[in-house]
JSON list of C-alpha atoms in Angstrom, two decimals:
[
{"chain": "A", "resi": 21, "resn": "ASP", "atom": "CA", "xyz": [84.40, 140.02, 83.24]},
{"chain": "A", "resi": 22, "resn": "VAL", "atom": "CA", "xyz": [83.58, 136.50, 82.78]},
{"chain": "A", "resi": 23, "resn": "LYS", "atom": "CA", "xyz": [80.30, 135.66, 84.14]},
{"chain": "A", "resi": 24, "resn": "VAL", "atom": "CA", "xyz": [79.37, 132.09, 85.02]},
{"chain": "A", "resi": 25, "resn": "THR", "atom": "CA", "xyz": [75.39, 132.03, 86.07]},
{"chain": "A", "resi": 26, "resn": "GLN", "atom": "CA", "xyz": [73.84, 129.27, 87.90]},
{"chain": "A", "resi": 27, "resn": "SER", "atom": "CA", "xyz": [70.23, 129.00, 87.95]},
{"chain": "A", "resi": 28, "resn": "SER", "atom": "CA", "xyz": [69.52, 128.92, 91.37]},
{"chain": "A", "resi": 29, "resn": "ARG", "atom": "CA", "xyz": [71.13, 129.77, 94.64]},
{"chain": "A", "resi": 30, "resn": "TYR", "atom": "CA", "xyz": [69.19, 127.35, 96.74]},
{"chain": "A", "resi": 31, "resn": "LEU", "atom": "CA", "xyz": [66.72, 124.41, 95.89]},
{"chain": "A", "resi": 32, "resn": "VAL", "atom": "CA", "xyz": [64.94, 121.99, 97.88]},
{"chain": "A", "resi": 33, "resn": "LYS", "atom": "CA", "xyz": [63.92, 118.81, 96.18]},
{"chain": "A", "resi": 34, "resn": "ARG", "atom": "CA", "xyz": [62.21, 115.64, 97.54]},
{"chain": "A", "resi": 35, "resn": "THR", "atom": "CA", "xyz": [63.95, 112.06, 97.13]},
{"chain": "A", "resi": 36, "resn": "GLY", "atom": "CA", "xyz": [63.30, 110.38, 93.68]},
{"chain": "A", "resi": 37, "resn": "GLU", "atom": "CA", "xyz": [62.85, 113.56, 92.00]},
{"chain": "A", "resi": 38, "resn": "LYS", "atom": "CA", "xyz": [64.41, 114.57, 88.98]},
{"chain": "A", "resi": 39, "resn": "VAL", "atom": "CA", "xyz": [66.55, 117.92, 89.23]},
{"chain": "A", "resi": 40, "resn": "PHE", "atom": "CA", "xyz": [67.87, 120.06, 86.84]},
{"chain": "A", "resi": 41, "resn": "LEU", "atom": "CA", "xyz": [70.75, 122.39, 87.49]},
{"chain": "A", "resi": 42, "resn": "GLU", "atom": "CA", "xyz": [71.29, 125.13, 84.92]},
{"chain": "A", "resi": 43, "resn": "CYS", "atom": "CA", "xyz": [74.54, 127.06, 84.03]},
{"chain": "A", "resi": 44, "resn": "VAL", "atom": "CA", "xyz": [75.31, 129.53, 81.44]},
{"chain": "A", "resi": 45, "resn": "GLN", "atom": "CA", "xyz": [78.42, 130.96, 80.79]},
{"chain": "A", "resi": 46, "resn": "ASP", "atom": "CA", "xyz": [79.13, 134.54, 78.66]},
{"chain": "A", "resi": 47, "resn": "MET", "atom": "CA", "xyz": [82.77, 134.02, 77.50]},
{"chain": "A", "resi": 48, "resn": "ASP", "atom": "CA", "xyz": [82.59, 131.20, 74.73]},
{"chain": "A", "resi": 49, "resn": "HIS", "atom": "CA", "xyz": [84.85, 129.10, 76.86]},
{"chain": "A", "resi": 50, "resn": "GLU", "atom": "CA", "xyz": [85.05, 125.64, 75.47]},
{"chain": "A", "resi": 51, "resn": "ASN", "atom": "CA", "xyz": [85.25, 123.84, 78.56]},
{"chain": "A", "resi": 52, "resn": "MET", "atom": "CA", "xyz": [82.68, 123.70, 81.45]},
{"chain": "A", "resi": 53, "resn": "PHE", "atom": "CA", "xyz": [82.87, 121.50, 84.58]},
{"chain": "A", "resi": 54, "resn": "TRP", "atom": "CA", "xyz": [80.42, 120.47, 87.49]},
{"chain": "A", "resi": 55, "resn": "TYR", "atom": "CA", "xyz": [81.68, 120.30, 90.87]},
{"chain": "A", "resi": 56, "resn": "ARG", "atom": "CA", "xyz": [80.30, 119.34, 94.26]},
{"chain": "A", "resi": 57, "resn": "GLN", "atom": "CA", "xyz": [81.52, 120.44, 97.22]},
{"chain": "A", "resi": 58, "resn": "ASP", "atom": "CA", "xyz": [81.21, 118.86, 100.89]},
{"chain": "A", "resi": 59, "resn": "PRO", "atom": "CA", "xyz": [82.95, 119.78, 104.16]},
{"chain": "A", "resi": 60, "resn": "GLY", "atom": "CA", "xyz": [86.25, 117.95, 104.32]},
{"chain": "A", "resi": 61, "resn": "LEU", "atom": "CA", "xyz": [86.06, 116.35, 100.79]},
{"chain": "A", "resi": 62, "resn": "GLY", "atom": "CA", "xyz": [86.72, 119.54, 98.75]},
{"chain": "A", "resi": 63, "resn": "LEU", "atom": "CA", "xyz": [85.68, 119.84, 95.31]},
{"chain": "A", "resi": 64, "resn": "ARG", "atom": "CA", "xyz": [85.00, 116.88, 93.43]},
{"chain": "A", "resi": 65, "resn": "LEU", "atom": "CA", "xyz": [84.38, 116.83, 89.60]},
{"chain": "A", "resi": 66, "resn": "ILE", "atom": "CA", "xyz": [81.13, 115.39, 88.36]},
{"chain": "A", "resi": 67, "resn": "TYR", "atom": "CA", "xyz": [81.44, 115.79, 84.86]},
{"chain": "A", "resi": 68, "resn": "PHE", "atom": "CA", "xyz": [82.82, 118.01, 82.37]},
{"chain": "A", "resi": 69, "resn": "SER", "atom": "CA", "xyz": [82.42, 119.01, 78.59]},
{"chain": "A", "resi": 70, "resn": "TYR", "atom": "CA", "xyz": [84.92, 120.38, 76.25]},
{"chain": "A", "resi": 71, "resn": "ASP", "atom": "CA", "xyz": [82.79, 121.12, 73.31]},
{"chain": "A", "resi": 72, "resn": "VAL", "atom": "CA", "xyz": [78.80, 121.23, 72.66]},
{"chain": "A", "resi": 73, "resn": "LYS", "atom": "CA", "xyz": [77.28, 117.59, 72.88]},
{"chain": "A", "resi": 74, "resn": "MET", "atom": "CA", "xyz": [80.41, 116.36, 74.28]},
{"chain": "A", "resi": 75, "resn": "LYS", "atom": "CA", "xyz": [80.99, 114.95, 77.85]},
{"chain": "A", "resi": 76, "resn": "GLU", "atom": "CA", "xyz": [83.35, 113.17, 80.12]},
{"chain": "A", "resi": 77, "resn": "LYS", "atom": "CA", "xyz": [83.02, 111.75, 83.36]},
{"chain": "A", "resi": 78, "resn": "GLY", "atom": "CA", "xyz": [84.41, 113.07, 86.05]},
{"chain": "A", "resi": 79, "resn": "ASP", "atom": "CA", "xyz": [85.50, 111.47, 89.50]},
{"chain": "A", "resi": 80, "resn": "ILE", "atom": "CA", "xyz": [81.79, 110.84, 90.60]},
{"chain": "A", "resi": 81, "resn": "PRO", "atom": "CA", "xyz": [79.72, 110.82, 87.94]},
{"chain": "A", "resi": 82, "resn": "GLU", "atom": "CA", "xyz": [77.16, 108.21, 89.28]},
{"chain": "A", "resi": 83, "resn": "GLY", "atom": "CA", "xyz": [73.41, 109.51, 89.98]},
{"chain": "A", "resi": 84, "resn": "TYR", "atom": "CA", "xyz": [74.15, 112.56, 87.53]},
{"chain": "A", "resi": 85, "resn": "SER", "atom": "CA", "xyz": [73.94, 112.91, 83.93]},
{"chain": "A", "resi": 86, "resn": "VAL", "atom": "CA", "xyz": [74.94, 116.40, 81.80]},
{"chain": "A", "resi": 87, "resn": "SER", "atom": "CA", "xyz": [73.83, 118.08, 78.91]},
{"chain": "A", "resi": 88, "resn": "ARG", "atom": "CA", "xyz": [75.52, 120.66, 76.57]},
{"chain": "A", "resi": 89, "resn": "GLU", "atom": "CA", "xyz": [73.42, 121.57, 73.46]},
{"chain": "A", "resi": 90, "resn": "LYS", "atom": "CA", "xyz": [74.81, 124.81, 73.02]},
{"chain": "A", "resi": 91, "resn": "LYS", "atom": "CA", "xyz": [78.18, 126.18, 73.94]},
{"chain": "A", "resi": 92, "resn": "GLU", "atom": "CA", "xyz": [77.33, 128.62, 76.93]},
{"chain": "A", "resi": 93, "resn": "ARG", "atom": "CA", "xyz": [75.03, 126.14, 78.61]},
{"chain": "A", "resi": 94, "resn": "PHE", "atom": "CA", "xyz": [75.96, 123.28, 80.49]},
{"chain": "A", "resi": 95, "resn": "SER", "atom": "CA", "xyz": [73.36, 121.27, 82.42]},
{"chain": "A", "resi": 96, "resn": "LEU", "atom": "CA", "xyz": [73.59, 118.96, 85.37]},
{"chain": "A", "resi": 97, "resn": "ILE", "atom": "CA", "xyz": [70.83, 116.57, 86.09]},
{"chain": "A", "resi": 98, "resn": "LEU", "atom": "CA", "xyz": [70.10, 114.18, 88.73]},
{"chain": "A", "resi": 99, "resn": "GLU", "atom": "CA", "xyz": [67.89, 111.49, 87.61]},
{"chain": "A", "resi": 100, "resn": "SER", "atom": "CA", "xyz": [66.33, 110.15, 90.74]},
{"chain": "A", "resi": 101, "resn": "ALA", "atom": "CA", "xyz": [67.34, 112.71, 93.69]},
{"chain": "A", "resi": 102, "resn": "SER", "atom": "CA", "xyz": [68.95, 110.99, 96.63]},
{"chain": "A", "resi": 103, "resn": "THR", "atom": "CA", "xyz": [69.74, 112.23, 100.14]},
{"chain": "A", "resi": 104, "resn": "ASN", "atom": "CA", "xyz": [73.10, 111.50, 99.61]},
{"chain": "A", "resi": 105, "resn": "GLN", "atom": "CA", "xyz": [73.19, 114.02, 96.57]},
{"chain": "A", "resi": 106, "resn": "THR", "atom": "CA", "xyz": [72.44, 117.03, 98.99]},
{"chain": "A", "resi": 107, "resn": "SER", "atom": "CA", "xyz": [75.31, 119.33, 98.45]},
{"chain": "A", "resi": 108, "resn": "MET", "atom": "CA", "xyz": [76.83, 122.67, 97.03]},
{"chain": "A", "resi": 109, "resn": "TYR", "atom": "CA", "xyz": [76.93, 122.35, 93.39]},
{"chain": "A", "resi": 110, "resn": "LEU", "atom": "CA", "xyz": [79.45, 124.62, 91.50]},
{"chain": "A", "resi": 111, "resn": "CYS", "atom": "CA", "xyz": [79.66, 124.98, 87.64]},
{"chain": "A", "resi": 112, "resn": "ALA", "atom": "CA", "xyz": [82.89, 126.44, 86.31]},
{"chain": "A", "resi": 113, "resn": "SER", "atom": "CA", "xyz": [83.99, 127.51, 82.59]},
{"chain": "A", "resi": 114, "resn": "ARG", "atom": "CA", "xyz": [87.45, 127.73, 81.32]},
{"chain": "A", "resi": 115, "resn": "THR", "atom": "CA", "xyz": [89.39, 128.20, 78.11]},
{"chain": "A", "resi": 116, "resn": "THR", "atom": "CA", "xyz": [92.77, 128.60, 79.25]},
{"chain": "A", "resi": 117, "resn": "ALA", "atom": "CA", "xyz": [94.09, 127.31, 82.70]},
{"chain": "A", "resi": 118, "resn": "ARG", "atom": "CA", "xyz": [91.95, 130.02, 84.35]},
{"chain": "A", "resi": 119, "resn": "ALA", "atom": "CA", "xyz": [88.50, 128.31, 85.71]},
{"chain": "A", "resi": 120, "resn": "PHE", "atom": "CA", "xyz": [85.90, 130.86, 86.59]},
{"chain": "A", "resi": 121, "resn": "PHE", "atom": "CA", "xyz": [83.13, 129.53, 88.70]},
{"chain": "A", "resi": 122, "resn": "GLY", "atom": "CA", "xyz": [79.14, 130.43, 89.16]},
{"chain": "A", "resi": 123, "resn": "GLN", "atom": "CA", "xyz": [77.97, 131.54, 92.50]},
{"chain": "A", "resi": 124, "resn": "GLY", "atom": "CA", "xyz": [76.92, 127.69, 93.51]},
{"chain": "A", "resi": 125, "resn": "THR", "atom": "CA", "xyz": [73.54, 125.79, 94.12]},
{"chain": "A", "resi": 126, "resn": "ARG", "atom": "CA", "xyz": [72.70, 124.93, 97.49]},
{"chain": "A", "resi": 127, "resn": "LEU", "atom": "CA", "xyz": [70.72, 121.65, 96.76]},
{"chain": "A", "resi": 128, "resn": "THR", "atom": "CA", "xyz": [69.04, 119.76, 99.72]},
{"chain": "A", "resi": 129, "resn": "VAL", "atom": "CA", "xyz": [67.15, 116.82, 99.13]},
{"chain": "A", "resi": 130, "resn": "VAL", "atom": "CA", "xyz": [64.60, 115.49, 101.90]},
{"chain": "B", "resi": 3, "resn": "GLN", "atom": "CA", "xyz": [99.85, 110.37, 98.42]},
{"chain": "B", "resi": 4, "resn": "LYS", "atom": "CA", "xyz": [97.42, 112.65, 97.28]},
{"chain": "B", "resi": 5, "resn": "GLU", "atom": "CA", "xyz": [98.26, 114.82, 94.28]},
{"chain": "B", "resi": 6, "resn": "VAL", "atom": "CA", "xyz": [97.62, 118.14, 95.72]},
{"chain": "B", "resi": 7, "resn": "GLU", "atom": "CA", "xyz": [98.15, 119.02, 99.41]},
{"chain": "B", "resi": 8, "resn": "GLN", "atom": "CA", "xyz": [97.18, 121.67, 101.76]},
{"chain": "B", "resi": 9, "resn": "ASP", "atom": "CA", "xyz": [96.88, 122.37, 105.20]},
{"chain": "B", "resi": 10, "resn": "PRO", "atom": "CA", "xyz": [93.27, 122.50, 105.79]},
{"chain": "B", "resi": 11, "resn": "GLY", "atom": "CA", "xyz": [93.22, 124.66, 109.08]},
{"chain": "B", "resi": 12, "resn": "PRO", "atom": "CA", "xyz": [91.56, 126.29, 110.26]},
{"chain": "B", "resi": 13, "resn": "LEU", "atom": "CA", "xyz": [94.23, 129.14, 110.49]},
{"chain": "B", "resi": 14, "resn": "SER", "atom": "CA", "xyz": [93.31, 132.00, 112.85]},
{"chain": "B", "resi": 15, "resn": "VAL", "atom": "CA", "xyz": [95.70, 135.19, 112.74]},
{"chain": "B", "resi": 16, "resn": "PRO", "atom": "CA", "xyz": [94.98, 138.96, 114.24]},
{"chain": "B", "resi": 17, "resn": "GLU", "atom": "CA", "xyz": [94.21, 141.72, 112.02]},
{"chain": "B", "resi": 18, "resn": "GLY", "atom": "CA", "xyz": [97.48, 143.08, 110.14]},
{"chain": "B", "resi": 19, "resn": "ALA", "atom": "CA", "xyz": [99.22, 139.96, 110.45]},
{"chain": "B", "resi": 20, "resn": "ILE", "atom": "CA", "xyz": [101.25, 138.64, 107.17]},
{"chain": "B", "resi": 21, "resn": "VAL", "atom": "CA", "xyz": [99.52, 135.08, 106.26]},
{"chain": "B", "resi": 22, "resn": "SER", "atom": "CA", "xyz": [101.02, 132.35, 104.51]},
{"chain": "B", "resi": 23, "resn": "LEU", "atom": "CA", "xyz": [99.40, 129.73, 102.96]},
{"chain": "B", "resi": 24, "resn": "ASN", "atom": "CA", "xyz": [100.83, 126.53, 100.93]},
{"chain": "B", "resi": 25, "resn": "CYS", "atom": "CA", "xyz": [100.58, 123.91, 98.80]},
{"chain": "B", "resi": 26, "resn": "THR", "atom": "CA", "xyz": [102.27, 120.83, 97.82]},
{"chain": "B", "resi": 27, "resn": "TYR", "atom": "CA", "xyz": [102.04, 118.82, 94.47]},
{"chain": "B", "resi": 28, "resn": "SER", "atom": "CA", "xyz": [103.39, 115.44, 93.30]},
{"chain": "B", "resi": 29, "resn": "ASN", "atom": "CA", "xyz": [103.14, 116.21, 89.52]},
{"chain": "B", "resi": 30, "resn": "SER", "atom": "CA", "xyz": [106.18, 117.76, 88.17]},
{"chain": "B", "resi": 31, "resn": "ALA", "atom": "CA", "xyz": [104.10, 118.67, 84.97]},
{"chain": "B", "resi": 32, "resn": "PHE", "atom": "CA", "xyz": [102.06, 121.24, 86.51]},
{"chain": "B", "resi": 33, "resn": "GLN", "atom": "CA", "xyz": [102.95, 124.65, 85.35]},
{"chain": "B", "resi": 34, "resn": "TYR", "atom": "CA", "xyz": [99.95, 126.87, 85.47]},
{"chain": "B", "resi": 35, "resn": "PHE", "atom": "CA", "xyz": [98.97, 127.64, 89.49]},
{"chain": "B", "resi": 36, "resn": "MET", "atom": "CA", "xyz": [95.99, 129.44, 90.69]},
{"chain": "B", "resi": 37, "resn": "TRP", "atom": "CA", "xyz": [94.76, 130.48, 93.98]},
{"chain": "B", "resi": 38, "resn": "TYR", "atom": "CA", "xyz": [90.96, 131.18, 94.66]},
{"chain": "B", "resi": 39, "resn": "ARG", "atom": "CA", "xyz": [89.27, 132.62, 97.23]},
{"chain": "B", "resi": 40, "resn": "GLN", "atom": "CA", "xyz": [86.03, 131.13, 98.38]},
{"chain": "B", "resi": 41, "resn": "TYR", "atom": "CA", "xyz": [83.70, 132.97, 101.10]},
{"chain": "B", "resi": 42, "resn": "SER", "atom": "CA", "xyz": [80.91, 131.14, 102.84]},
{"chain": "B", "resi": 43, "resn": "ARG", "atom": "CA", "xyz": [78.07, 129.80, 100.67]},
{"chain": "B", "resi": 44, "resn": "LYS", "atom": "CA", "xyz": [79.51, 131.52, 97.65]},
{"chain": "B", "resi": 45, "resn": "GLY", "atom": "CA", "xyz": [81.47, 129.95, 94.58]},
{"chain": "B", "resi": 46, "resn": "PRO", "atom": "CA", "xyz": [85.19, 130.39, 94.60]},
{"chain": "B", "resi": 47, "resn": "GLU", "atom": "CA", "xyz": [86.80, 133.39, 92.67]},
{"chain": "B", "resi": 48, "resn": "LEU", "atom": "CA", "xyz": [89.90, 133.56, 91.18]},
{"chain": "B", "resi": 49, "resn": "LEU", "atom": "CA", "xyz": [92.50, 135.70, 93.09]},
{"chain": "B", "resi": 50, "resn": "MET", "atom": "CA", "xyz": [96.00, 134.70, 91.59]},
{"chain": "B", "resi": 51, "resn": "TYR", "atom": "CA", "xyz": [97.19, 133.24, 88.41]},
{"chain": "B", "resi": 52, "resn": "THR", "atom": "CA", "xyz": [101.00, 132.46, 87.60]},
{"chain": "B", "resi": 53, "resn": "TYR", "atom": "CA", "xyz": [102.82, 130.43, 85.13]},
{"chain": "B", "resi": 54, "resn": "SER", "atom": "CA", "xyz": [105.82, 128.26, 86.02]},
{"chain": "B", "resi": 55, "resn": "SER", "atom": "CA", "xyz": [108.41, 129.39, 88.57]},
{"chain": "B", "resi": 56, "resn": "GLY", "atom": "CA", "xyz": [108.52, 132.62, 90.22]},
{"chain": "B", "resi": 57, "resn": "ASN", "atom": "CA", "xyz": [106.61, 135.52, 91.93]},
{"chain": "B", "resi": 58, "resn": "LYS", "atom": "CA", "xyz": [103.41, 137.83, 91.21]},
{"chain": "B", "resi": 59, "resn": "GLU", "atom": "CA", "xyz": [102.41, 140.12, 93.26]},
{"chain": "B", "resi": 60, "resn": "ASP", "atom": "CA", "xyz": [98.85, 142.15, 93.19]},
{"chain": "B", "resi": 61, "resn": "GLY", "atom": "CA", "xyz": [98.23, 144.45, 95.95]},
{"chain": "B", "resi": 62, "resn": "ARG", "atom": "CA", "xyz": [98.37, 142.93, 99.30]},
{"chain": "B", "resi": 63, "resn": "PHE", "atom": "CA", "xyz": [98.31, 139.49, 97.91]},
{"chain": "B", "resi": 64, "resn": "THR", "atom": "CA", "xyz": [101.94, 137.75, 96.58]},
{"chain": "B", "resi": 65, "resn": "ALA", "atom": "CA", "xyz": [101.73, 134.39, 94.67]},
{"chain": "B", "resi": 66, "resn": "GLN", "atom": "CA", "xyz": [105.16, 132.27, 95.01]},
{"chain": "B", "resi": 67, "resn": "VAL", "atom": "CA", "xyz": [105.88, 129.29, 92.93]},
{"chain": "B", "resi": 68, "resn": "ASP", "atom": "CA", "xyz": [108.75, 127.09, 93.49]},
{"chain": "B", "resi": 69, "resn": "LYS", "atom": "CA", "xyz": [108.68, 124.26, 90.98]},
{"chain": "B", "resi": 70, "resn": "SER", "atom": "CA", "xyz": [112.31, 122.57, 91.75]},
{"chain": "B", "resi": 71, "resn": "SER", "atom": "CA", "xyz": [110.43, 122.03, 95.39]},
{"chain": "B", "resi": 72, "resn": "LYS", "atom": "CA", "xyz": [106.88, 121.54, 94.26]},
{"chain": "B", "resi": 73, "resn": "TYR", "atom": "CA", "xyz": [105.54, 123.93, 96.46]},
{"chain": "B", "resi": 74, "resn": "ILE", "atom": "CA", "xyz": [103.39, 127.07, 96.03]},
{"chain": "B", "resi": 75, "resn": "SER", "atom": "CA", "xyz": [102.57, 129.74, 98.26]},
{"chain": "B", "resi": 76, "resn": "LEU", "atom": "CA", "xyz": [100.04, 132.88, 98.82]},
{"chain": "B", "resi": 77, "resn": "PHE", "atom": "CA", "xyz": [101.14, 135.58, 101.18]},
{"chain": "B", "resi": 78, "resn": "ILE", "atom": "CA", "xyz": [98.55, 137.94, 102.34]},
{"chain": "B", "resi": 79, "resn": "ARG", "atom": "CA", "xyz": [100.17, 141.31, 103.76]},
{"chain": "B", "resi": 80, "resn": "ASP", "atom": "CA", "xyz": [98.27, 143.46, 106.35]},
{"chain": "B", "resi": 81, "resn": "SER", "atom": "CA", "xyz": [95.51, 141.01, 106.83]},
{"chain": "B", "resi": 82, "resn": "GLN", "atom": "CA", "xyz": [91.82, 142.01, 107.15]},
{"chain": "B", "resi": 83, "resn": "PRO", "atom": "CA", "xyz": [88.55, 140.63, 108.25]},
{"chain": "B", "resi": 84, "resn": "SER", "atom": "CA", "xyz": [87.25, 140.79, 104.76]},
{"chain": "B", "resi": 85, "resn": "ASP", "atom": "CA", "xyz": [90.10, 138.21, 104.04]},
{"chain": "B", "resi": 86, "resn": "SER", "atom": "CA", "xyz": [88.37, 135.45, 106.33]},
{"chain": "B", "resi": 87, "resn": "ALA", "atom": "CA", "xyz": [87.46, 132.73, 103.71]},
{"chain": "B", "resi": 88, "resn": "THR", "atom": "CA", "xyz": [88.53, 129.63, 102.49]},
{"chain": "B", "resi": 89, "resn": "TYR", "atom": "CA", "xyz": [91.64, 129.80, 100.25]},
{"chain": "B", "resi": 90, "resn": "LEU", "atom": "CA", "xyz": [91.95, 126.83, 97.19]},
{"chain": "B", "resi": 91, "resn": "CYS", "atom": "CA", "xyz": [95.02, 126.39, 95.30]},
{"chain": "B", "resi": 92, "resn": "ALA", "atom": "CA", "xyz": [94.60, 125.05, 91.59]},
{"chain": "B", "resi": 93, "resn": "MET", "atom": "CA", "xyz": [97.04, 123.71, 89.26]},
{"chain": "B", "resi": 94, "resn": "SER", "atom": "CA", "xyz": [97.01, 122.49, 85.51]},
{"chain": "B", "resi": 95, "resn": "ASP", "atom": "CA", "xyz": [99.77, 120.81, 83.22]},
{"chain": "B", "resi": 96, "resn": "ASP", "atom": "CA", "xyz": [98.35, 122.61, 80.29]},
{"chain": "B", "resi": 97, "resn": "ASN", "atom": "CA", "xyz": [97.08, 125.64, 79.27]},
{"chain": "B", "resi": 98, "resn": "TYR", "atom": "CA", "xyz": [94.20, 124.00, 77.31]},
{"chain": "B", "resi": 99, "resn": "GLY", "atom": "CA", "xyz": [94.47, 120.84, 78.99]},
{"chain": "B", "resi": 100, "resn": "GLN", "atom": "CA", "xyz": [91.68, 118.69, 81.16]},
{"chain": "B", "resi": 101, "resn": "ASN", "atom": "CA", "xyz": [94.11, 117.83, 83.99]},
{"chain": "B", "resi": 102, "resn": "PHE", "atom": "CA", "xyz": [93.00, 120.64, 86.28]},
{"chain": "B", "resi": 103, "resn": "VAL", "atom": "CA", "xyz": [93.51, 119.83, 90.20]},
{"chain": "B", "resi": 104, "resn": "PHE", "atom": "CA", "xyz": [92.15, 121.48, 93.12]},
{"chain": "B", "resi": 105, "resn": "GLY", "atom": "CA", "xyz": [93.67, 121.37, 96.91]},
{"chain": "B", "resi": 106, "resn": "PRO", "atom": "CA", "xyz": [91.29, 120.88, 99.60]},
{"chain": "B", "resi": 107, "resn": "GLY", "atom": "CA", "xyz": [91.36, 124.35, 100.70]},
{"chain": "B", "resi": 108, "resn": "THR", "atom": "CA", "xyz": [92.77, 126.02, 104.17]},
{"chain": "B", "resi": 109, "resn": "ARG", "atom": "CA", "xyz": [90.14, 128.16, 106.14]},
{"chain": "B", "resi": 110, "resn": "LEU", "atom": "CA", "xyz": [91.67, 131.32, 107.10]},
{"chain": "B", "resi": 111, "resn": "SER", "atom": "CA", "xyz": [89.87, 133.55, 109.84]},
{"chain": "B", "resi": 112, "resn": "VAL", "atom": "CA", "xyz": [91.26, 137.05, 110.23]},
{"chain": "B", "resi": 113, "resn": "LEU", "atom": "CA", "xyz": [90.43, 138.39, 114.03]},
{"chain": "B", "resi": 114, "resn": "PRO", "atom": "CA", "xyz": [89.64, 142.03, 114.39]}
]
């Protein structure tokens, strides 16, 4: 089975902090994605990467950056956390049309 | 018009009922269709995957695709309280492509 692992299930951070969310997949997938999920808004794509050191902006990249130094690892960075970034963050990976998700990180910014 | 539409629910049914969950879409190029189940505070898990039109069955679950109507369905037979979750449809136009779209999800409650 494909495994996508996110480094934390729950995080609480203060406004202005730099926040790192880590995601690791074990199936040699080329494509990796970061989404945020909010009630009533569904899944919104923040960034994706289709190869090492490659990245593309999704629908809501503002306030975020990403890093993909190794194929299996895709990091989401909140440069200066704000309260409106409180959300559920989901990492996914895929090669074919089937995407596999991590367990999610519930981030609260206070 | 949104690219993928899905009734958000909530949908409440008694245990044992047949459940029908649906999505409509506008992009005729979509060929790969998926259903995900998401329990509260967890990540989505892939439930069903189909290519092009037709039906696919897996236990109590049947996925149906009608490309001519741009309509996909997930049927759950003999629904159980453990089926209570949010169900998201997803679709893609290319097996390796970047155009991968999710529906907003339907929240289902199966009452004992």
